[in-house]
Coordinates of N, CA and C in Angstrom, one line a residue:
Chain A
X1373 N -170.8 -23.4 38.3 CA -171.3 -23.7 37.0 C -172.5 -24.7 37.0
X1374 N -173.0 -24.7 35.7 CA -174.7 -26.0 35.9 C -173.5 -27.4 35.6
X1375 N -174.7 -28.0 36.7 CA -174.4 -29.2 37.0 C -174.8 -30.2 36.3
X1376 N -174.9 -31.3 36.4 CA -175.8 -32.3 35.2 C -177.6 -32.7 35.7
X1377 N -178.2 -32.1 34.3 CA -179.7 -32.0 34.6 C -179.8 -33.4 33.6
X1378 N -180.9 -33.5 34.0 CA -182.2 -34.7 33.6 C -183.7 -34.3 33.8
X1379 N -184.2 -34.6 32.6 CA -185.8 -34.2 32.3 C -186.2 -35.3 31.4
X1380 N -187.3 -35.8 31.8 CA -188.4 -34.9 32.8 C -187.7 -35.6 34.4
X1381 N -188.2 -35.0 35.3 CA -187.7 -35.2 36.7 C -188.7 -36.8 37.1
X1382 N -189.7 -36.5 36.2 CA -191.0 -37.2 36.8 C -192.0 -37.7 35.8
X1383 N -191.6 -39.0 35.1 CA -192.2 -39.9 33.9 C -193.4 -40.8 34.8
X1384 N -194.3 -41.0 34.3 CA -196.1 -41.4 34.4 C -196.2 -42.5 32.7
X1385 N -195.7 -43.6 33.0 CA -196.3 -43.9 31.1 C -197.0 -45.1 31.7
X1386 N -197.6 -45.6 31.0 CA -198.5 -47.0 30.9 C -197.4 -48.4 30.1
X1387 N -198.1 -49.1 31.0 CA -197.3 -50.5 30.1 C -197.4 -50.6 28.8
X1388 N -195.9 -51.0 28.0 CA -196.1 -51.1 26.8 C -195.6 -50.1 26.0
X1389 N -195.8 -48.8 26.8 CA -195.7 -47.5 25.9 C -194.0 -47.2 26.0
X1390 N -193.7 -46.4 25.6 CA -192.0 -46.1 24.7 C -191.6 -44.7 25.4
X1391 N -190.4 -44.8 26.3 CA -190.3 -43.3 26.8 C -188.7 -43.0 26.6
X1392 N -188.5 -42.0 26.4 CA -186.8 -41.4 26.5 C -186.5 -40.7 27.6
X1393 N -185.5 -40.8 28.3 CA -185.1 -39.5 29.4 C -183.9 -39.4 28.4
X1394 N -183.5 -38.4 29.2 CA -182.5 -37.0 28.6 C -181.6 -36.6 29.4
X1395 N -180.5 -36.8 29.3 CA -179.4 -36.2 30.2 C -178.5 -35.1 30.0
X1396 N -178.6 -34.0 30.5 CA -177.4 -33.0 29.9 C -176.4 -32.8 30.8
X1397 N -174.8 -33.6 30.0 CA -173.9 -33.4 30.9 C -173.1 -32.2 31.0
X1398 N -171.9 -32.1 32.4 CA -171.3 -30.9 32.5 C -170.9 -30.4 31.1
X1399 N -171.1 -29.7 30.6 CA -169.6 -28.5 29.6 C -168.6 -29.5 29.7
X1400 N -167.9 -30.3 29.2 CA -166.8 -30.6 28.4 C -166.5 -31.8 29.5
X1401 N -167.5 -32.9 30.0 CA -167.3 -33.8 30.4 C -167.4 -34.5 29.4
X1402 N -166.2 -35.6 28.6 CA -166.4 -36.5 27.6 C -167.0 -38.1 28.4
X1403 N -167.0 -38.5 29.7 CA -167.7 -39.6 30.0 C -169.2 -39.7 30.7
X1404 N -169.6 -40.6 29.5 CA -171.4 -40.1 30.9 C -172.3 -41.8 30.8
X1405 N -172.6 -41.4 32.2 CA -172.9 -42.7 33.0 C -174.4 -43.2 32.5
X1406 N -175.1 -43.6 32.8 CA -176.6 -43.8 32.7 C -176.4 -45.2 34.4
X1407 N -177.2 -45.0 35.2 CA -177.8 -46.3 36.4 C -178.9 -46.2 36.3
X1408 N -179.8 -46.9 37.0 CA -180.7 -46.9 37.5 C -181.4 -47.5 38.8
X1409 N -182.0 -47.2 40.2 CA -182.0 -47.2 41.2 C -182.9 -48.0 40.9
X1410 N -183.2 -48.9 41.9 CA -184.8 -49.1 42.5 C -184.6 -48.7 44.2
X1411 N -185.8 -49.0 44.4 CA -186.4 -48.1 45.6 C -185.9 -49.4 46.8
X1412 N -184.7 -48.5 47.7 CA -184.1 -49.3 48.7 C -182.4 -49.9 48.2
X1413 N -182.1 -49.7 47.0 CA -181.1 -50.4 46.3 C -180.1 -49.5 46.1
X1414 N -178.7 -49.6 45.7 CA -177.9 -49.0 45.3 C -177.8 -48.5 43.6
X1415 N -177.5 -47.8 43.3 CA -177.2 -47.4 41.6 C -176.8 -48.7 41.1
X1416 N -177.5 -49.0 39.8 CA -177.4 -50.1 39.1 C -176.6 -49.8 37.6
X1417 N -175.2 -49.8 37.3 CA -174.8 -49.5 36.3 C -175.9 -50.2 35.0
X1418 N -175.7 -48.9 33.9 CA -176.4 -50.0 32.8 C -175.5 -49.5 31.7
X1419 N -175.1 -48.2 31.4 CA -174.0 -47.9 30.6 C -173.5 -46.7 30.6
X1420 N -172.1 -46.7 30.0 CA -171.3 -45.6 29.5 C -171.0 -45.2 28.6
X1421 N -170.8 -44.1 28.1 CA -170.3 -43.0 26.8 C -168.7 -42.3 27.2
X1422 N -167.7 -43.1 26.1 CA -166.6 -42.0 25.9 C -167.0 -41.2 25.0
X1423 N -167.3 -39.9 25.2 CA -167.4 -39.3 23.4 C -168.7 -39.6 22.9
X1424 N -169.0 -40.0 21.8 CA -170.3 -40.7 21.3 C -170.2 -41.7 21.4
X1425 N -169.4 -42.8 21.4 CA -169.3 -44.2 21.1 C -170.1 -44.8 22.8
X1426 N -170.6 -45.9 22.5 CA -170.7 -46.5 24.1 C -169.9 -47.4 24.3
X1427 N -169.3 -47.3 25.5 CA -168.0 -47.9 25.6 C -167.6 -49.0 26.2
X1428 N -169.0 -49.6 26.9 CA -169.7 -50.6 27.8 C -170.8 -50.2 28.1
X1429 N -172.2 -51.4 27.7 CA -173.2 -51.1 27.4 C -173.8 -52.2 28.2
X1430 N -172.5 -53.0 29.1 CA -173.1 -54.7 29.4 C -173.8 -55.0 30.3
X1431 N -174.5 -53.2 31.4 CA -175.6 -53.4 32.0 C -177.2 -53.1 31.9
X1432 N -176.9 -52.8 30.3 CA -178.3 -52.4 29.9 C -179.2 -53.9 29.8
X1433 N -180.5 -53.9 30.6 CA -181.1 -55.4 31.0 C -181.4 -56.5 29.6
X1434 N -182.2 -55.4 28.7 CA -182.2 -56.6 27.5 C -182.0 -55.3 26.6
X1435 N -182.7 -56.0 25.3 CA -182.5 -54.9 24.2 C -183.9 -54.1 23.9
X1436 N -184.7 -54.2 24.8 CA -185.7 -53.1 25.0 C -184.9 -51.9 24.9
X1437 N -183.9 -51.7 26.3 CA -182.8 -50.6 26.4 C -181.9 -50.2 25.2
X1438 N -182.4 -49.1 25.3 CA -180.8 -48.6 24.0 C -180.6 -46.9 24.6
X1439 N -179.6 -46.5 24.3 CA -179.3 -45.5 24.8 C -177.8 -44.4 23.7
X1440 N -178.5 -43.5 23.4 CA -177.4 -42.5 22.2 C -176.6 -41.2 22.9
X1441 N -175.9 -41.1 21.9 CA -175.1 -39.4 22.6 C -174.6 -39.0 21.3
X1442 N -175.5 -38.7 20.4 CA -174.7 -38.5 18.6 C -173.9 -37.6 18.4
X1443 N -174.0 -36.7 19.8 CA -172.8 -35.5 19.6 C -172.2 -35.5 20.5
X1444 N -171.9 -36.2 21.2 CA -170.9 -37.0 22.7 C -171.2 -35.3 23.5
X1445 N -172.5 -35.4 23.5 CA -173.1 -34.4 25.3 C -174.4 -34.8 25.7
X1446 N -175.1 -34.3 25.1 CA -176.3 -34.7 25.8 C -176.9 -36.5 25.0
X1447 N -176.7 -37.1 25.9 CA -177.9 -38.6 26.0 C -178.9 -38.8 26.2
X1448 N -179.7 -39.5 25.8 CA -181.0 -39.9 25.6 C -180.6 -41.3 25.7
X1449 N -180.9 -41.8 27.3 CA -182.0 -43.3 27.0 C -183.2 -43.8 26.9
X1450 N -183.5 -44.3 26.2 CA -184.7 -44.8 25.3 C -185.1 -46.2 26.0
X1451 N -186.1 -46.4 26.3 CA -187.0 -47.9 26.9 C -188.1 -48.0 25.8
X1452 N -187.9 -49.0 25.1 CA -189.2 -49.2 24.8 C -190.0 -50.8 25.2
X1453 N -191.4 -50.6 25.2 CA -192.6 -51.5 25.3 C -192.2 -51.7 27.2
X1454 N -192.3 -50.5 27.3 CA -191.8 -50.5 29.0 C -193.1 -51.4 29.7
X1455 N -192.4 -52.3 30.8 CA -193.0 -52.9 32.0 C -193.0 -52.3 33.4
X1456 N -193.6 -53.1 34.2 CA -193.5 -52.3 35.9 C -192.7 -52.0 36.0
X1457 N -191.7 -53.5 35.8 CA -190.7 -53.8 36.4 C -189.4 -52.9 36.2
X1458 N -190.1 -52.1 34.9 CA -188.6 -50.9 34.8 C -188.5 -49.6 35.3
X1459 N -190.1 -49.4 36.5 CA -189.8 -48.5 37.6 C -189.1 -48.1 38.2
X1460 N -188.4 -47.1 38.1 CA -186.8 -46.7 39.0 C -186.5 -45.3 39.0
X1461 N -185.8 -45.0 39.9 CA -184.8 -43.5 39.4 C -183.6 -43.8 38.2
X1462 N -184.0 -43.4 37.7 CA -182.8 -43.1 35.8 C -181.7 -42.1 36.0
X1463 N -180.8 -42.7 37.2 CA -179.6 -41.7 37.2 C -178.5 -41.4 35.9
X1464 N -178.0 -40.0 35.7 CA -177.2 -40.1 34.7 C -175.9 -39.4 35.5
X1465 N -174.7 -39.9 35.1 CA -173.3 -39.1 35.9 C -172.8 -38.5 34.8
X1466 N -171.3 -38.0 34.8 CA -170.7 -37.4 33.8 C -169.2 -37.2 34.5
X1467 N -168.5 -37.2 33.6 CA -166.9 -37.4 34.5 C -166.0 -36.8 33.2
X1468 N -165.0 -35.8 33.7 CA -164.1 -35.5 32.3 C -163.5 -36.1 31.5
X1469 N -163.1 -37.4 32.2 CA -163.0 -38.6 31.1 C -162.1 -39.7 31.8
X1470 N -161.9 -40.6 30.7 CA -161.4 -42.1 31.3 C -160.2 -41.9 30.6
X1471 N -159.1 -41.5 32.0 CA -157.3 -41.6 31.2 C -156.6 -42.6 31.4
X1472 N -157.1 -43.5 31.9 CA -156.6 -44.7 31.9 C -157.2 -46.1 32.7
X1473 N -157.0 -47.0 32.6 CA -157.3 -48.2 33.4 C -157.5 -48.0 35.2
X1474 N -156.0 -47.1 35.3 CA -155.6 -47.3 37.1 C -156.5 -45.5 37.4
X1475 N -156.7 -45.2 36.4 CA -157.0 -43.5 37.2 C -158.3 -43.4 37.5
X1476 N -158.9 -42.1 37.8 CA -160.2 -42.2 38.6 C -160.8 -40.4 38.3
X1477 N -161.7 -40.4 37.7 CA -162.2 -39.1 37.2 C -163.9 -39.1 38.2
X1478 N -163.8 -38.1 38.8 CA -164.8 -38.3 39.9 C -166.2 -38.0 38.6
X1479 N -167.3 -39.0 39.2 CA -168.5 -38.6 38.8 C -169.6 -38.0 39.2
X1480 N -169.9 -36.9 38.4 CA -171.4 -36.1 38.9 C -172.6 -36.5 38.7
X1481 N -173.5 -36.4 39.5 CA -174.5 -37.2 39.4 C -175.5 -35.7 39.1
X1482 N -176.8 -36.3 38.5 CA -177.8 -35.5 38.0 C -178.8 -35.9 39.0
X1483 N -180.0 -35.3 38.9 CA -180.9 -35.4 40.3 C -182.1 -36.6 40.0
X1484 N -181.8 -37.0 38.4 CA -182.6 -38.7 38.2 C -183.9 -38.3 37.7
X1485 N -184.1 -38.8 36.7 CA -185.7 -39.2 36.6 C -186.6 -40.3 37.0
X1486 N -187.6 -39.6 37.9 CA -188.9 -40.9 38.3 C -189.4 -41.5 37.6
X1487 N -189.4 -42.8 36.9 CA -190.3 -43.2 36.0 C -191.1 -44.5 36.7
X1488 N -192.4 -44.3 36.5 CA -193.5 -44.9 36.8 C -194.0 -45.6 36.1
X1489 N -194.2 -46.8 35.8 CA -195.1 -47.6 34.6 C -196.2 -48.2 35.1
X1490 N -197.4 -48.0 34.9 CA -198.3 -48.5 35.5 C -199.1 -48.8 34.9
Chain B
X1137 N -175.6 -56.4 39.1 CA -175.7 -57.2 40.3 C -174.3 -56.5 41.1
X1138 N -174.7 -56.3 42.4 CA -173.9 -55.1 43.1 C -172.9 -55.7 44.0
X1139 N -171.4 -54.9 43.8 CA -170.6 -56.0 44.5 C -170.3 -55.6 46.0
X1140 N -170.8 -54.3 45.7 CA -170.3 -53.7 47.6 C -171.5 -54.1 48.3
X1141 N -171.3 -54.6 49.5 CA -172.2 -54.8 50.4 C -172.2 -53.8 51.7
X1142 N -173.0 -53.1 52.3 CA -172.9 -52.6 53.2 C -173.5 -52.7 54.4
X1143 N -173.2 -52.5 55.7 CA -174.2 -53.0 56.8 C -173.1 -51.8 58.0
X1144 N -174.4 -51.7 58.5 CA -175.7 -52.4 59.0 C -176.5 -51.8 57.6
X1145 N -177.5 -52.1 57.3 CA -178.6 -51.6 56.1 C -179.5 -50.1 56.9
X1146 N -179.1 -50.4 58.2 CA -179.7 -49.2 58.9 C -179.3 -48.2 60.2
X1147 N -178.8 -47.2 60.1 CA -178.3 -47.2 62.0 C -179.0 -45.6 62.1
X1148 N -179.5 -45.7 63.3 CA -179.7 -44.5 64.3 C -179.4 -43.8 65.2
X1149 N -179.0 -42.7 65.3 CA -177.9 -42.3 66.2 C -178.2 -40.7 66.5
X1150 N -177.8 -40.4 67.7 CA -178.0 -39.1 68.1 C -176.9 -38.3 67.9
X1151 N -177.3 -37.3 67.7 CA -176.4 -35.7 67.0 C -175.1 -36.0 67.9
X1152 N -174.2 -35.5 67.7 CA -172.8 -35.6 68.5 C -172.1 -36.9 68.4
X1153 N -172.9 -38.2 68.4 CA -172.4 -39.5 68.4 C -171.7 -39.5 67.0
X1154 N -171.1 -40.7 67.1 CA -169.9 -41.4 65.6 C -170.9 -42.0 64.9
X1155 N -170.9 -42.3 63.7 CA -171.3 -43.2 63.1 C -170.3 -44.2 62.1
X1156 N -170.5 -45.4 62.0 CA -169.8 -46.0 61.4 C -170.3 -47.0 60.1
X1157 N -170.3 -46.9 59.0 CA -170.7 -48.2 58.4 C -169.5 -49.0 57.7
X1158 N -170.2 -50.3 57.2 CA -169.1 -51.2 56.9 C -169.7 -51.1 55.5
X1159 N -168.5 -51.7 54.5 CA -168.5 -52.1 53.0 C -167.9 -53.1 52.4
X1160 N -168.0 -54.5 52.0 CA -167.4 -55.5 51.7 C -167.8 -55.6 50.3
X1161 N -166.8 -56.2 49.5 CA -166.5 -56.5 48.4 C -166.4 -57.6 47.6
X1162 N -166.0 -58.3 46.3 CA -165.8 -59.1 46.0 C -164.1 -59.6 45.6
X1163 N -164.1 -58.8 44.5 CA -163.1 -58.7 43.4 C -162.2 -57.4 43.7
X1164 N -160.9 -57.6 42.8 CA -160.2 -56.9 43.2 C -160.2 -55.6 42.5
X1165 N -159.9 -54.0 43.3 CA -160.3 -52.8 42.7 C -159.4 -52.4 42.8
X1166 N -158.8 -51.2 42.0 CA -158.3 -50.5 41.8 C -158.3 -48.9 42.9
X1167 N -159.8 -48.6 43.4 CA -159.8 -47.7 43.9 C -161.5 -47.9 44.7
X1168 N -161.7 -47.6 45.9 CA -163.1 -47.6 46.5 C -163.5 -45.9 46.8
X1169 N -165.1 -45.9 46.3 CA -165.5 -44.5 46.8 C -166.9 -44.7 47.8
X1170 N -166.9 -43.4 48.3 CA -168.5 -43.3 49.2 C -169.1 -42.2 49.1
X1171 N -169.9 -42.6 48.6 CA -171.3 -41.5 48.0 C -172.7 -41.6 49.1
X1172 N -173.2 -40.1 49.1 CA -173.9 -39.6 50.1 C -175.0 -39.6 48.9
X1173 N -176.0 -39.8 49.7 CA -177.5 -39.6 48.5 C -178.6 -38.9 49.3
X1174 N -179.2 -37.6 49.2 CA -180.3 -37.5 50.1 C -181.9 -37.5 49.1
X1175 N -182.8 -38.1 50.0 CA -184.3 -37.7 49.9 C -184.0 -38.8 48.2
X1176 N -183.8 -39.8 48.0 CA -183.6 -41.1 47.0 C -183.0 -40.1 45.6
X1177 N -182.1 -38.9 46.2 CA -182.5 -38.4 44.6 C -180.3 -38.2 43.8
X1178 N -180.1 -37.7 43.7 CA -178.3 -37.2 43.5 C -177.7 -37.7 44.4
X1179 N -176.5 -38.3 43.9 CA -175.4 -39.1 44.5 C -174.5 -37.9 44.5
X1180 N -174.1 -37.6 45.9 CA -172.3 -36.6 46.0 C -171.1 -37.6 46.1
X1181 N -170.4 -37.8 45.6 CA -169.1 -38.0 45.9 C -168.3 -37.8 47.2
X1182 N -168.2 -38.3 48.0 CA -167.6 -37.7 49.2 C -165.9 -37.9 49.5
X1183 N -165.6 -39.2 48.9 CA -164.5 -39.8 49.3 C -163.2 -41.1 48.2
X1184 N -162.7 -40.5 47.9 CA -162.1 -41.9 47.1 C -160.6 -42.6 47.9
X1185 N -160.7 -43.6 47.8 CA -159.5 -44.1 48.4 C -159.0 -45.5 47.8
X1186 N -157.6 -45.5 46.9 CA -156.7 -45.9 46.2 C -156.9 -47.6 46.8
X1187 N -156.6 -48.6 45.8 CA -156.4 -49.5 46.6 C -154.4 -49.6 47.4
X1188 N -153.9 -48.7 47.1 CA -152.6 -49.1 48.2 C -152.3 -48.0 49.2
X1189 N -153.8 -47.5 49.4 CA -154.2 -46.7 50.8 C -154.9 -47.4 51.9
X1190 N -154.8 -47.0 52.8 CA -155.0 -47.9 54.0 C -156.1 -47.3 54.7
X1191 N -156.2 -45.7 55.1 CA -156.6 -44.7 55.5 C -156.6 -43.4 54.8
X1192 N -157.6 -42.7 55.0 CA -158.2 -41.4 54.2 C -158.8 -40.5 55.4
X1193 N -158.5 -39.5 55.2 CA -159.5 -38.6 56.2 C -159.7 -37.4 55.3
X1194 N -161.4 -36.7 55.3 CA -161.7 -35.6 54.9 C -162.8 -35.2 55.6
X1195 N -162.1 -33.9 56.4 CA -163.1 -33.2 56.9 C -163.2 -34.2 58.3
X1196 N -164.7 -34.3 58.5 CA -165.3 -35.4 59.8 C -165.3 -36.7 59.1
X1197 N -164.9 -36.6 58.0 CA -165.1 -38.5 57.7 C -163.6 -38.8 57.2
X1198 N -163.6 -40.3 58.3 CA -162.5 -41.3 58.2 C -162.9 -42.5 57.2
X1199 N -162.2 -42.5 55.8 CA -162.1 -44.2 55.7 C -161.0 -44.9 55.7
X1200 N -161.3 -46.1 56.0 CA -159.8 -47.7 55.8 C -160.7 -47.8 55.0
X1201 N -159.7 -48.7 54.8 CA -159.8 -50.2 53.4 C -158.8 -51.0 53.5
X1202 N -159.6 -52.3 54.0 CA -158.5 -53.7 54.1 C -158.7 -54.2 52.7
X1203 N -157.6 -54.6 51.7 CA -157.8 -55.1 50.3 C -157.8 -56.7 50.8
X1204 N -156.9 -57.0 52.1 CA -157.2 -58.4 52.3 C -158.0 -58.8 52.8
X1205 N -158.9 -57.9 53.3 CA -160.3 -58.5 53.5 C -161.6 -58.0 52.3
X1206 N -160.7 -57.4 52.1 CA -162.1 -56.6 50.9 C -163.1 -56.0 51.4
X1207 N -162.9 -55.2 52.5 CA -163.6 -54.5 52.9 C -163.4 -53.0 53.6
X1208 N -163.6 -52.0 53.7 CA -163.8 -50.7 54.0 C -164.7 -50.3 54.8
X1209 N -164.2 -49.3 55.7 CA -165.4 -48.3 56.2 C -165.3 -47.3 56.8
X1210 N -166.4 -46.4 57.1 CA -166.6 -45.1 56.6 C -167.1 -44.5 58.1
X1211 N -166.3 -43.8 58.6 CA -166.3 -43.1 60.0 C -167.0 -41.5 59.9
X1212 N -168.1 -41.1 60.2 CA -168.2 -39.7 60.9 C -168.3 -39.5 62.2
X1213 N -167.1 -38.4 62.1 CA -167.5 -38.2 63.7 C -168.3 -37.0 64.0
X1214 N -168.9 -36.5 65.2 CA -169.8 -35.7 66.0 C -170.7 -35.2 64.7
X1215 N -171.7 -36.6 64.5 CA -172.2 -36.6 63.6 C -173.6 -35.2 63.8
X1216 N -173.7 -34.4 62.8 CA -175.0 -33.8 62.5 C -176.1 -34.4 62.4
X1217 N -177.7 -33.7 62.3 CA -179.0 -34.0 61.6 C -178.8 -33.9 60.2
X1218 N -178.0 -32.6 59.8 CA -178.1 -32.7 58.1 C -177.0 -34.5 57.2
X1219 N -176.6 -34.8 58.2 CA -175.9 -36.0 57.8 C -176.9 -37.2 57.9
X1220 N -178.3 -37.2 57.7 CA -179.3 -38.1 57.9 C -179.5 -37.9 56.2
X1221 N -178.8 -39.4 55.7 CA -178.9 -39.5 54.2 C -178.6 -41.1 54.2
X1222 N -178.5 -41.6 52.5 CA -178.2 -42.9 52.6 C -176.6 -42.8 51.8
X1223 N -176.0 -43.4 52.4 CA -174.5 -43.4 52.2 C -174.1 -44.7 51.5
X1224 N -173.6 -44.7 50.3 CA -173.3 -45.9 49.3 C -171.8 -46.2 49.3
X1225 N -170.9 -47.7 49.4 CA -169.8 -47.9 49.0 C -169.8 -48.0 47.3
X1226 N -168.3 -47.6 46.5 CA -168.5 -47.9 45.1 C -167.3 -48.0 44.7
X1227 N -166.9 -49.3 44.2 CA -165.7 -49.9 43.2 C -166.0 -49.7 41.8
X1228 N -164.5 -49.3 41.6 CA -164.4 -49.0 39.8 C -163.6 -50.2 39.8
X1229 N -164.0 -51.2 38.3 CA -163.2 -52.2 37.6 C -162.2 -51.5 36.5
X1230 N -161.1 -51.5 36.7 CA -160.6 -50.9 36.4 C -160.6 -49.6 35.9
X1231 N -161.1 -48.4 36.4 CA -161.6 -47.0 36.5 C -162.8 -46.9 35.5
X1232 N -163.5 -47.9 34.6 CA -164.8 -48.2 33.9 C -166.1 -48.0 35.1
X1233 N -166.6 -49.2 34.7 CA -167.8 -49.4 35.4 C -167.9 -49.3 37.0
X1234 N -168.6 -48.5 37.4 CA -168.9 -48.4 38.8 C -169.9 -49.0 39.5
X1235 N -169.9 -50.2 40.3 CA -170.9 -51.1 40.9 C -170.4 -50.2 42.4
X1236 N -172.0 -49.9 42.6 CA -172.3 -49.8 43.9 C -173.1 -51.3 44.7
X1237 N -172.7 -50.3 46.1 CA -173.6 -51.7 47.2 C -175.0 -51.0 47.5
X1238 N -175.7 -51.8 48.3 CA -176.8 -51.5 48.6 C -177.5 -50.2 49.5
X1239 N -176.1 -50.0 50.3 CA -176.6 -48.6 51.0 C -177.0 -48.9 52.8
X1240 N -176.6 -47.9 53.7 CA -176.6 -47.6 54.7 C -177.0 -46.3 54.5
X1241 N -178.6 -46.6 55.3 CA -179.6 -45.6 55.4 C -179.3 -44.8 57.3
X1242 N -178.3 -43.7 57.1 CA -177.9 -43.3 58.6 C -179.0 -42.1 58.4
X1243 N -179.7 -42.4 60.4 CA -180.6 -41.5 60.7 C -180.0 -40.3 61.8
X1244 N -179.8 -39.5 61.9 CA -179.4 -38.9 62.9 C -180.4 -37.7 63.6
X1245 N -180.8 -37.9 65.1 CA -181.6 -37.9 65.7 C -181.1 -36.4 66.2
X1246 N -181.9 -34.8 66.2 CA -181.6 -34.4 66.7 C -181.5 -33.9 68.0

């Protein structure tokens, strides 16, 4: 089956300017991730969606970041008045859901968007 | 701010040889995983292991996990070329948020 996409693959914006990536997760995954890499680093949590709600949001860097899911599938994070500094890969995962504290729902990763601020 | 640490940050190794990397932690988890990433782009899932598991095996890859040391690691043996990727440790706080480490960039030499 399709796996979890993200578009655009490959964001070009200038400082200051305002971009959204887009995530579309599996068919009837209710949990979806948002990271973001930098170049040499590990996946940097920034937040999660049960459903529509966000469920932990406590690594998004300031409140430039916001990030929606109005119909708990596809997400959209939002950067605005973007700097260099928020050059990265924009990973999104997706997982069937959180059934508890002790359990473990494996996450699919999407292939990331490049975003560039220059 | 990332709690797994992994090292070597780099290893190179010829086709048939083992490879091994390490994963050190902070705090206490619930469950440790290891994710394969190739060409900087999609994370695969390769491996999960409980914290009141000791040892895991799938396929060519072995992991431990010492919870009293807080640390893990991640064995292939008669390693391939297509196994030249960066390989990430990752703890769930309580099955929530997933902090990864920094990554073991394994080269394998054909």
């Amino acid at each position: 089956g399709a796996g979890v996409s993200q578009t655009p693959s490959n964001k070009v914006t200038e400082k200051g300017k305002y971009v959204e990536l887009r995530c579309d997760p599996i068919s009837g995954h209710t949990a979806l991730y948002w990271y973001r890499q930098s170049l040499g680093q590990g996946p940097e949590f920034l937040i999660y969606f049960q459903g529509t709600g966000a469920a932990d949001d406590s690594g998004l860097p300031n409140d430039r970041f916001f990030a929606v899911r109005p119909e708990g599938s596809v997400s959209t994070l939002k950067i605005q008045r973007t700097e260099r500094g928020d050059s990265a890969v924009y990973l999104c995962a997706s997982s069937l859901s959180l059934a508890g504290a002790n359990s473990y729902n494996e996450q699919f990763f999407g292939p990331g968007t490049r975003l560039t601020v220059l | 701010s990332q709690q797994g640490e992994e090292d070597p940050q780099a290893l190179s190794i010829q086709e048939g040889e083992n490879a091994t990397m390490n994963c050190s932690y902070k705090t206490s988890i619930n469950n440790l995983q290891w994710y394969r990433q190739n060409s900087g782009r999609g994370l695969v899932h390769l491996i999960l292991i409980r914290s009141n598991e000791r040892e895991k095996h799938s396929g060519r890859l072995r992991v431990t996990l010492d919870t009293s040391k807080k640390s893990s690691s991640l064995l292939i043996t008669a390693s391939r070329a297509a196994d030249t990727a960066s390989y990430f440790c990752a703890t769930d706080e309580g099955g929530f948020k997933t902090i990864f480490g920094a990554g073991t960039r394994l080269f394998v030499k054909a």
